[in-house]
mmCIF file of N, CA, C and O in Angstrom:
data_model
loop_
_atom_site.group_PDB
_atom_site.id
_atom_site.type_symbol
_atom_site.label_atom_id
_atom_site.label_comp_id
_atom_site.label_asym_id
_atom_site.label_seq_id
_atom_site.Cartn_x
_atom_site.Cartn_y
_atom_site.Cartn_z
ATOM 1 N N MET A 22 69.575 139.787 79.498
ATOM 2 C CA MET A 22 70.371 139.209 78.442
ATOM 3 C C MET A 22 70.361 137.691 78.616
ATOM 4 O O MET A 22 70.492 137.179 79.720
ATOM 5 N N ASN A 23 70.216 136.991 77.509
ATOM 6 C CA ASN A 23 70.310 135.539 77.487
ATOM 7 C C ASN A 23 71.542 135.141 76.694
ATOM 8 O O ASN A 23 71.883 135.798 75.711
ATOM 9 N N ILE A 24 72.182 134.070 77.108
ATOM 10 C CA ILE A 24 73.337 133.545 76.398
ATOM 11 C C ILE A 24 73.009 132.123 75.973
ATOM 12 O O ILE A 24 72.596 131.303 76.793
ATOM 13 N N VAL A 25 73.177 131.861 74.687
ATOM 14 C CA VAL A 25 72.979 130.521 74.149
ATOM 15 C C VAL A 25 74.334 130.019 73.683
ATOM 16 O O VAL A 25 75.010 130.690 72.905
ATOM 17 N N GLN A 26 74.720 128.860 74.160
ATOM 18 C CA GLN A 26 75.999 128.283 73.780
ATOM 19 C C GLN A 26 75.728 127.052 72.933
ATOM 20 O O GLN A 26 75.026 126.144 73.361
ATOM 21 N N ALA A 27 76.271 127.028 71.723
ATOM 22 C CA ALA A 27 76.131 125.871 70.843
ATOM 23 C C ALA A 27 77.397 125.029 70.955
ATOM 24 O O ALA A 27 78.488 125.499 70.668
ATOM 25 N N VAL A 28 77.236 123.796 71.399
ATOM 26 C CA VAL A 28 78.370 122.909 71.620
ATOM 27 C C VAL A 28 78.138 121.625 70.846
ATOM 28 O O VAL A 28 77.035 121.087 70.833
ATOM 29 N N GLY A 29 79.179 121.132 70.213
ATOM 30 C CA GLY A 29 79.066 119.870 69.492
ATOM 31 C C GLY A 29 80.324 119.603 68.705
ATOM 32 O O GLY A 29 81.199 120.466 68.582
ATOM 33 N N GLY A 30 80.403 118.436 68.167
ATOM 34 C CA GLY A 30 81.562 118.036 67.379
ATOM 35 C C GLY A 30 81.582 118.688 66.012
ATOM 36 O O GLY A 30 80.621 119.343 65.598
ATOM 37 N N PRO A 31 82.692 118.504 65.293
ATOM 38 C CA PRO A 31 82.795 119.049 63.939
ATOM 39 C C PRO A 31 81.688 118.474 63.054
ATOM 40 O O PRO A 31 81.391 117.286 63.099
ATOM 41 N N GLY A 32 81.050 119.355 62.288
ATOM 42 C CA GLY A 32 80.020 118.910 61.362
ATOM 43 C C GLY A 32 78.682 118.577 62.002
ATOM 44 O O GLY A 32 77.804 118.014 61.351
ATOM 45 N N SER A 33 78.498 118.948 63.266
ATOM 46 C CA SER A 33 77.263 118.590 63.970
ATOM 47 C C SER A 33 76.126 119.589 63.758
ATOM 48 O O SER A 33 75.018 119.362 64.215
ATOM 49 N N GLY A 34 76.410 120.715 63.100
ATOM 50 C CA GLY A 34 75.361 121.686 62.800
ATOM 51 C C GLY A 34 75.331 122.909 63.689
ATOM 52 O O GLY A 34 74.358 123.667 63.667
ATOM 53 N N LYS A 35 76.389 123.143 64.446
ATOM 54 C CA LYS A 35 76.425 124.306 65.344
ATOM 55 C C LYS A 35 76.261 125.609 64.571
ATOM 56 O O LYS A 35 75.440 126.447 64.933
ATOM 57 N N THR A 36 77.029 125.775 63.527
ATOM 58 C CA THR A 36 76.982 127.012 62.750
ATOM 59 C C THR A 36 75.619 127.189 62.105
ATOM 60 O O THR A 36 75.058 128.296 62.118
ATOM 61 N N THR A 37 75.061 126.134 61.554
ATOM 62 C CA THR A 37 73.728 126.211 60.946
ATOM 63 C C THR A 37 72.696 126.644 61.982
ATOM 64 O O THR A 37 71.870 127.533 61.726
ATOM 65 N N LEU A 38 72.721 126.031 63.153
ATOM 66 C CA LEU A 38 71.789 126.380 64.219
ATOM 67 C C LEU A 38 71.932 127.847 64.613
ATOM 68 O O LEU A 38 70.933 128.574 64.717
ATOM 69 N N VAL A 39 73.151 128.288 64.818
ATOM 70 C CA VAL A 39 73.384 129.668 65.247
ATOM 71 C C VAL A 39 72.884 130.652 64.199
ATOM 72 O O VAL A 39 72.239 131.650 64.537
ATOM 73 N N HIS A 40 73.124 130.380 62.932
ATOM 74 C CA HIS A 40 72.656 131.298 61.888
ATOM 75 C C HIS A 40 71.132 131.322 61.812
ATOM 76 O O HIS A 40 70.539 132.376 61.550
ATOM 77 N N LYS A 41 70.475 130.210 62.060
ATOM 78 C CA LYS A 41 69.009 130.176 62.114
ATOM 79 C C LYS A 41 68.497 131.022 63.290
ATOM 80 O O LYS A 41 67.510 131.741 63.159
ATOM 81 N N LEU A 42 69.156 130.917 64.427
ATOM 82 C CA LEU A 42 68.768 131.728 65.581
ATOM 83 C C LEU A 42 68.967 133.210 65.302
ATOM 84 O O LEU A 42 68.125 134.044 65.656
ATOM 85 N N LEU A 43 70.076 133.569 64.657
ATOM 86 C CA LEU A 43 70.331 134.969 64.315
ATOM 87 C C LEU A 43 69.254 135.505 63.376
ATOM 88 O O LEU A 43 68.848 136.668 63.477
ATOM 89 N N GLU A 44 68.772 134.655 62.454
ATOM 90 C CA GLU A 44 67.687 135.058 61.552
ATOM 91 C C GLU A 44 66.391 135.328 62.324
ATOM 92 O O GLU A 44 65.640 136.231 61.975
ATOM 93 N N ARG A 45 66.146 134.537 63.359
ATOM 94 C CA ARG A 45 64.916 134.681 64.146
ATOM 95 C C ARG A 45 64.984 135.867 65.099
ATOM 96 O O ARG A 45 63.954 136.357 65.547
ATOM 97 N N TRP A 46 66.191 136.291 65.456
ATOM 98 C CA TRP A 46 66.366 137.386 66.407
ATOM 99 C C TRP A 46 67.145 138.546 65.774
ATOM 100 O O TRP A 46 68.175 138.973 66.306
ATOM 101 N N PRO A 47 66.673 139.083 64.646
ATOM 102 C CA PRO A 47 67.448 140.133 63.963
ATOM 103 C C PRO A 47 67.625 141.368 64.840
ATOM 104 O O PRO A 47 66.684 141.834 65.476
ATOM 105 N N GLY A 48 68.852 141.839 64.890
ATOM 106 C CA GLY A 48 69.165 143.047 65.640
ATOM 107 C C GLY A 48 69.190 142.878 67.150
ATOM 108 O O GLY A 48 69.444 143.836 67.866
ATOM 109 N N THR A 49 68.917 141.664 67.633
ATOM 110 C CA THR A 49 68.886 141.465 69.081
ATOM 111 C C THR A 49 69.855 140.387 69.536
ATOM 112 O O THR A 49 69.893 140.068 70.718
ATOM 113 N N ALA A 50 70.609 139.822 68.617
ATOM 114 C CA ALA A 50 71.528 138.736 68.965
ATOM 115 C C ALA A 50 72.912 139.030 68.409
ATOM 116 O O ALA A 50 73.057 139.677 67.377
ATOM 117 N N SER A 51 73.919 138.546 69.098
ATOM 118 C CA SER A 51 75.308 138.681 68.667
ATOM 119 C C SER A 51 75.945 137.304 68.647
ATOM 120 O O SER A 51 75.649 136.461 69.489
ATOM 121 N N LEU A 52 76.814 137.094 67.704
ATOM 122 C CA LEU A 52 77.541 135.833 67.592
ATOM 123 C C LEU A 52 78.964 136.055 68.069
ATOM 124 O O LEU A 52 79.672 136.919 67.562
ATOM 125 N N MET A 53 79.371 135.283 69.067
ATOM 126 C CA MET A 53 80.748 135.322 69.555
ATOM 127 C C MET A 53 81.342 133.939 69.340
ATOM 128 O O MET A 53 80.897 132.976 69.947
ATOM 129 N N ARG A 54 82.308 133.848 68.466
ATOM 130 C CA ARG A 54 82.963 132.569 68.192
ATOM 131 C C ARG A 54 84.121 132.387 69.170
ATOM 132 O O ARG A 54 85.039 133.202 69.220
ATOM 133 N N ILE A 55 84.085 131.306 69.919
ATOM 134 C CA ILE A 55 85.096 131.061 70.951
ATOM 135 C C ILE A 55 86.496 130.957 70.342
ATOM 136 O O ILE A 55 87.478 131.355 70.966
ATOM 137 N N ASP A 56 86.589 130.470 69.099
ATOM 138 C CA ASP A 56 87.912 130.336 68.488
ATOM 139 C C ASP A 56 88.521 131.686 68.115
ATOM 140 O O ASP A 56 89.693 131.770 67.784
ATOM 141 N N ARG A 57 87.752 132.756 68.191
ATOM 142 C CA ARG A 57 88.304 134.087 67.976
ATOM 143 C C ARG A 57 88.923 134.638 69.262
ATOM 144 O O ARG A 57 89.532 135.697 69.256
ATOM 145 N N TYR A 58 88.749 133.933 70.368
ATOM 146 C CA TYR A 58 89.228 134.394 71.668
ATOM 147 C C TYR A 58 90.363 133.532 72.219
ATOM 148 O O TYR A 58 90.547 133.439 73.422
ATOM 149 N N LEU A 59 91.100 132.906 71.334
ATOM 150 C CA LEU A 59 92.269 132.152 71.779
ATOM 151 C C LEU A 59 93.349 133.132 72.218
ATOM 152 O O LEU A 59 93.571 134.148 71.567
ATOM 153 N N ARG A 60 94.005 132.814 73.318
ATOM 154 C CA ARG A 60 95.089 133.690 73.762
ATOM 155 C C ARG A 60 96.368 133.305 73.024
ATOM 156 O O ARG A 60 96.468 132.217 72.454
ATOM 157 N N ASN A 61 97.306 134.191 73.028
ATOM 158 C CA ASN A 61 98.578 133.905 72.385
ATOM 159 C C ASN A 61 99.296 132.777 73.117
ATOM 160 O O ASN A 61 99.313 132.725 74.340
ATOM 161 N N ARG A 62 99.865 131.903 72.352
ATOM 162 C CA ARG A 62 100.558 130.742 72.905
ATOM 163 C C ARG A 62 101.875 131.165 73.532
ATOM 164 O O ARG A 62 102.589 132.010 73.010
ATOM 165 N N ARG A 63 102.187 130.520 74.678
ATOM 166 C CA ARG A 63 103.453 130.783 75.365
ATOM 167 C C ARG A 63 104.363 129.573 75.211
ATOM 168 O O ARG A 63 103.909 128.467 74.912
ATOM 169 N N GLU A 64 105.645 129.776 75.447
ATOM 170 C CA GLU A 64 106.619 128.683 75.304
ATOM 171 C C GLU A 64 106.328 127.502 76.210
ATOM 172 O O GLU A 64 106.592 126.360 75.850
ATOM 173 N N ASP A 65 105.769 127.775 77.388
ATOM 174 C CA ASP A 65 105.536 126.701 78.352
ATOM 175 C C ASP A 65 104.179 126.001 78.172
ATOM 176 O O ASP A 65 103.840 125.101 78.939
ATOM 177 N N ASP A 66 103.412 126.377 77.155
ATOM 178 C CA ASP A 66 102.132 125.716 76.905
ATOM 179 C C ASP A 66 102.359 124.313 76.352
ATOM 180 O O ASP A 66 103.265 124.105 75.543
ATOM 181 N N PRO A 67 101.519 123.345 76.758
ATOM 182 C CA PRO A 67 101.676 121.979 76.264
ATOM 183 C C PRO A 67 101.258 121.857 74.788
ATOM 184 O O PRO A 67 100.655 122.768 74.226
ATOM 185 N N GLU A 68 101.595 120.718 74.188
ATOM 186 C CA GLU A 68 101.258 120.497 72.777
ATOM 187 C C GLU A 68 99.767 120.578 72.502
ATOM 188 O O GLU A 68 99.349 121.041 71.449
ATOM 189 N N ASP A 69 98.958 120.103 73.447
ATOM 190 C CA ASP A 69 97.503 120.102 73.249
ATOM 191 C C ASP A 69 96.854 121.410 73.719
ATOM 192 O O ASP A 69 95.669 121.459 74.051
ATOM 193 N N PHE A 70 97.617 122.489 73.691
ATOM 194 C CA PHE A 70 97.199 123.818 74.128
ATOM 195 C C PHE A 70 95.815 124.200 73.618
ATOM 196 O O PHE A 70 94.965 124.665 74.365
ATOM 197 N N LEU A 71 95.548 124.002 72.345
ATOM 198 C CA LEU A 71 94.289 124.442 71.752
ATOM 199 C C LEU A 71 93.080 123.664 72.259
ATOM 200 O O LEU A 71 91.947 124.095 72.086
ATOM 201 N N LEU A 72 93.304 122.524 72.884
ATOM 202 C CA LEU A 72 92.207 121.719 73.406
ATOM 203 C C LEU A 72 91.873 122.049 74.857
ATOM 204 O O LEU A 72 90.897 121.538 75.402
ATOM 205 N N LEU A 73 92.666 122.900 75.472
ATOM 206 C CA LEU A 73 92.523 123.187 76.900
ATOM 207 C C LEU A 73 91.733 124.473 77.144
ATOM 208 O O LEU A 73 91.882 125.445 76.403
ATOM 209 N N PRO A 74 90.904 124.500 78.190
ATOM 210 C CA PRO A 74 90.197 125.741 78.537
ATOM 211 C C PRO A 74 91.146 126.917 78.778
ATOM 212 O O PRO A 74 90.777 128.060 78.540
ATOM 213 N N ALA A 75 92.364 126.622 79.189
ATOM 214 C CA ALA A 75 93.345 127.688 79.450
ATOM 215 C C ALA A 75 93.788 128.398 78.170
ATOM 216 O O ALA A 75 94.440 129.437 78.243
ATOM 217 N N SER A 76 93.443 127.855 77.008
ATOM 218 C CA SER A 76 93.831 128.503 75.756
ATOM 219 C C SER A 76 92.915 129.677 75.405
ATOM 220 O O SER A 76 93.201 130.440 74.493
ATOM 221 N N ILE A 77 91.821 129.822 76.144
ATOM 222 C CA ILE A 77 90.833 130.862 75.863
ATOM 223 C C ILE A 77 91.109 132.097 76.716
ATOM 224 O O ILE A 77 91.431 132.001 77.896
ATOM 225 N N ASP A 78 90.957 133.260 76.122
ATOM 226 C CA ASP A 78 91.130 134.529 76.825
ATOM 227 C C ASP A 78 89.807 134.870 77.527
ATOM 228 O O ASP A 78 89.031 135.711 77.076
ATOM 229 N N TRP A 79 89.527 134.184 78.633
ATOM 230 C CA TRP A 79 88.259 134.336 79.352
ATOM 231 C C TRP A 79 88.009 135.757 79.847
ATOM 232 O O TRP A 79 86.864 136.236 79.766
ATOM 233 N N PRO A 80 89.004 136.474 80.366
ATOM 234 C CA PRO A 80 88.729 137.850 80.796
ATOM 235 C C PRO A 80 88.225 138.734 79.648
ATOM 236 O O PRO A 80 87.320 139.550 79.845
ATOM 237 N N LEU A 81 88.776 138.553 78.456
ATOM 238 C CA LEU A 81 88.317 139.354 77.317
ATOM 239 C C LEU A 81 86.892 138.971 76.920
ATOM 240 O O LEU A 81 86.078 139.834 76.607
ATOM 241 N N ILE A 82 86.576 137.683 76.953
ATOM 242 C CA ILE A 82 85.210 137.252 76.649
ATOM 243 C C ILE A 82 84.229 137.893 77.634
ATOM 244 O O ILE A 82 83.190 138.428 77.230
ATOM 245 N N LEU A 83 84.546 137.848 78.917
ATOM 246 C CA LEU A 83 83.670 138.437 79.928
ATOM 247 C C LEU A 83 83.498 139.935 79.695
ATOM 248 O O LEU A 83 82.377 140.466 79.779
ATOM 249 N N THR A 84 84.579 140.618 79.398
ATOM 250 C CA THR A 84 84.506 142.051 79.100
ATOM 251 C C THR A 84 83.587 142.305 77.915
ATOM 252 O O THR A 84 82.733 143.194 77.951
ATOM 253 N N HIS A 85 83.733 141.517 76.855
ATOM 254 C CA HIS A 85 82.908 141.708 75.663
ATOM 255 C C HIS A 85 81.441 141.407 75.938
ATOM 256 O O HIS A 85 80.554 142.111 75.444
ATOM 257 N N ILE A 86 81.148 140.387 76.728
ATOM 258 C CA ILE A 86 79.759 140.077 77.076
ATOM 259 C C ILE A 86 79.142 141.245 77.842
ATOM 260 O O ILE A 86 78.006 141.650 77.569
ATOM 261 N N LYS A 87 79.886 141.811 78.774
ATOM 262 C CA LYS A 87 79.375 142.952 79.536
ATOM 263 C C LYS A 87 79.128 144.151 78.626
ATOM 264 O O LYS A 87 78.117 144.851 78.767
ATOM 265 N N LEU A 88 80.036 144.401 77.699
ATOM 266 C CA LEU A 88 79.851 145.510 76.758
ATOM 267 C C LEU A 88 78.629 145.290 75.875
ATOM 268 O O LEU A 88 77.840 146.217 75.644
ATOM 269 N N LEU A 89 78.458 144.075 75.381
ATOM 270 C CA LEU A 89 77.296 143.769 74.543
ATOM 271 C C LEU A 89 75.998 143.919 75.335
ATOM 272 O O LEU A 89 75.007 144.447 74.824
ATOM 273 N N ALA A 90 75.998 143.464 76.582
ATOM 274 C CA ALA A 90 74.808 143.580 77.423
ATOM 275 C C ALA A 90 74.428 145.038 77.659
ATOM 276 O O ALA A 90 73.254 145.363 77.819
ATOM 277 N N ALA A 91 75.426 145.915 77.649
ATOM 278 C CA ALA A 91 75.184 147.343 77.847
ATOM 279 C C ALA A 91 74.820 148.053 76.546
ATOM 280 O O ALA A 91 74.637 149.266 76.531
ATOM 281 N N GLY A 92 74.736 147.293 75.455
ATOM 282 C CA GLY A 92 74.345 147.879 74.178
ATOM 283 C C GLY A 92 75.490 148.379 73.324
ATOM 284 O O GLY A 92 75.271 149.032 72.308
ATOM 285 N N ASN A 93 76.704 148.078 73.719
ATOM 286 C CA ASN A 93 77.874 148.505 72.953
ATOM 287 C C ASN A 93 78.226 147.469 71.886
ATOM 288 O O ASN A 93 77.733 146.348 71.906
ATOM 289 N N THR A 94 79.097 147.853 70.980
ATOM 290 C CA THR A 94 79.627 146.911 70.003
ATOM 291 C C THR A 94 81.040 146.523 70.438
ATOM 292 O O THR A 94 81.691 147.253 71.183
ATOM 293 N N VAL A 95 81.487 145.376 69.968
ATOM 294 C CA VAL A 95 82.841 144.915 70.265
ATOM 295 C C VAL A 95 83.493 144.440 68.983
ATOM 296 O O VAL A 95 82.817 144.080 68.021
ATOM 297 N N THR A 96 84.800 144.444 68.984
ATOM 298 C CA THR A 96 85.565 143.893 67.876
ATOM 299 C C THR A 96 86.274 142.657 68.403
ATOM 300 O O THR A 96 87.131 142.746 69.290
ATOM 301 N N MET A 97 85.883 141.504 67.854
ATOM 302 C CA MET A 97 86.515 140.258 68.293
ATOM 303 C C MET A 97 87.937 140.196 67.757
ATOM 304 O O MET A 97 88.196 140.610 66.629
ATOM 305 N N PRO A 98 88.854 139.693 68.558
ATOM 306 C CA PRO A 98 90.232 139.567 68.107
ATOM 307 C C PRO A 98 90.371 138.462 67.075
ATOM 308 O O PRO A 98 89.505 137.595 66.956
ATOM 309 N N MET A 99 91.452 138.508 66.330
ATOM 310 C CA MET A 99 91.792 137.419 65.415
ATOM 311 C C MET A 99 93.252 137.095 65.684
ATOM 312 O O MET A 99 94.142 137.842 65.303
ATOM 313 N N TYR A 100 93.463 136.006 66.405
ATOM 314 C CA TYR A 100 94.814 135.624 66.771
ATOM 315 C C TYR A 100 95.483 134.916 65.614
ATOM 316 O O TYR A 100 94.852 134.215 64.828
ATOM 317 N N ASP A 101 96.774 135.095 65.497
ATOM 318 C CA ASP A 101 97.564 134.506 64.414
ATOM 319 C C ASP A 101 98.614 133.592 65.017
ATOM 320 O O ASP A 101 99.519 134.039 65.698
ATOM 321 N N PHE A 102 98.473 132.294 64.767
ATOM 322 C CA PHE A 102 99.428 131.340 65.282
ATOM 323 C C PHE A 102 100.440 131.010 64.218
ATOM 324 O O PHE A 102 101.166 130.134 64.226
#
């Protein structure tokens, strides 16, 4: 399994690049959007919570990557703030 991470600022073309890659690798690639893996905010979280690595549900991401590598499907969460 290979993992490609697209990183860049807003409007830099990350989504366009990822969709082009998905077109080139039909049926063999999965898109995992990091913003779908935000954990629920707690009272003690700082104001800049969404900018911090601690805002991501890393254990769930790892679980989903392992499931995908094994050929399973996953349902990405959709957190509601």
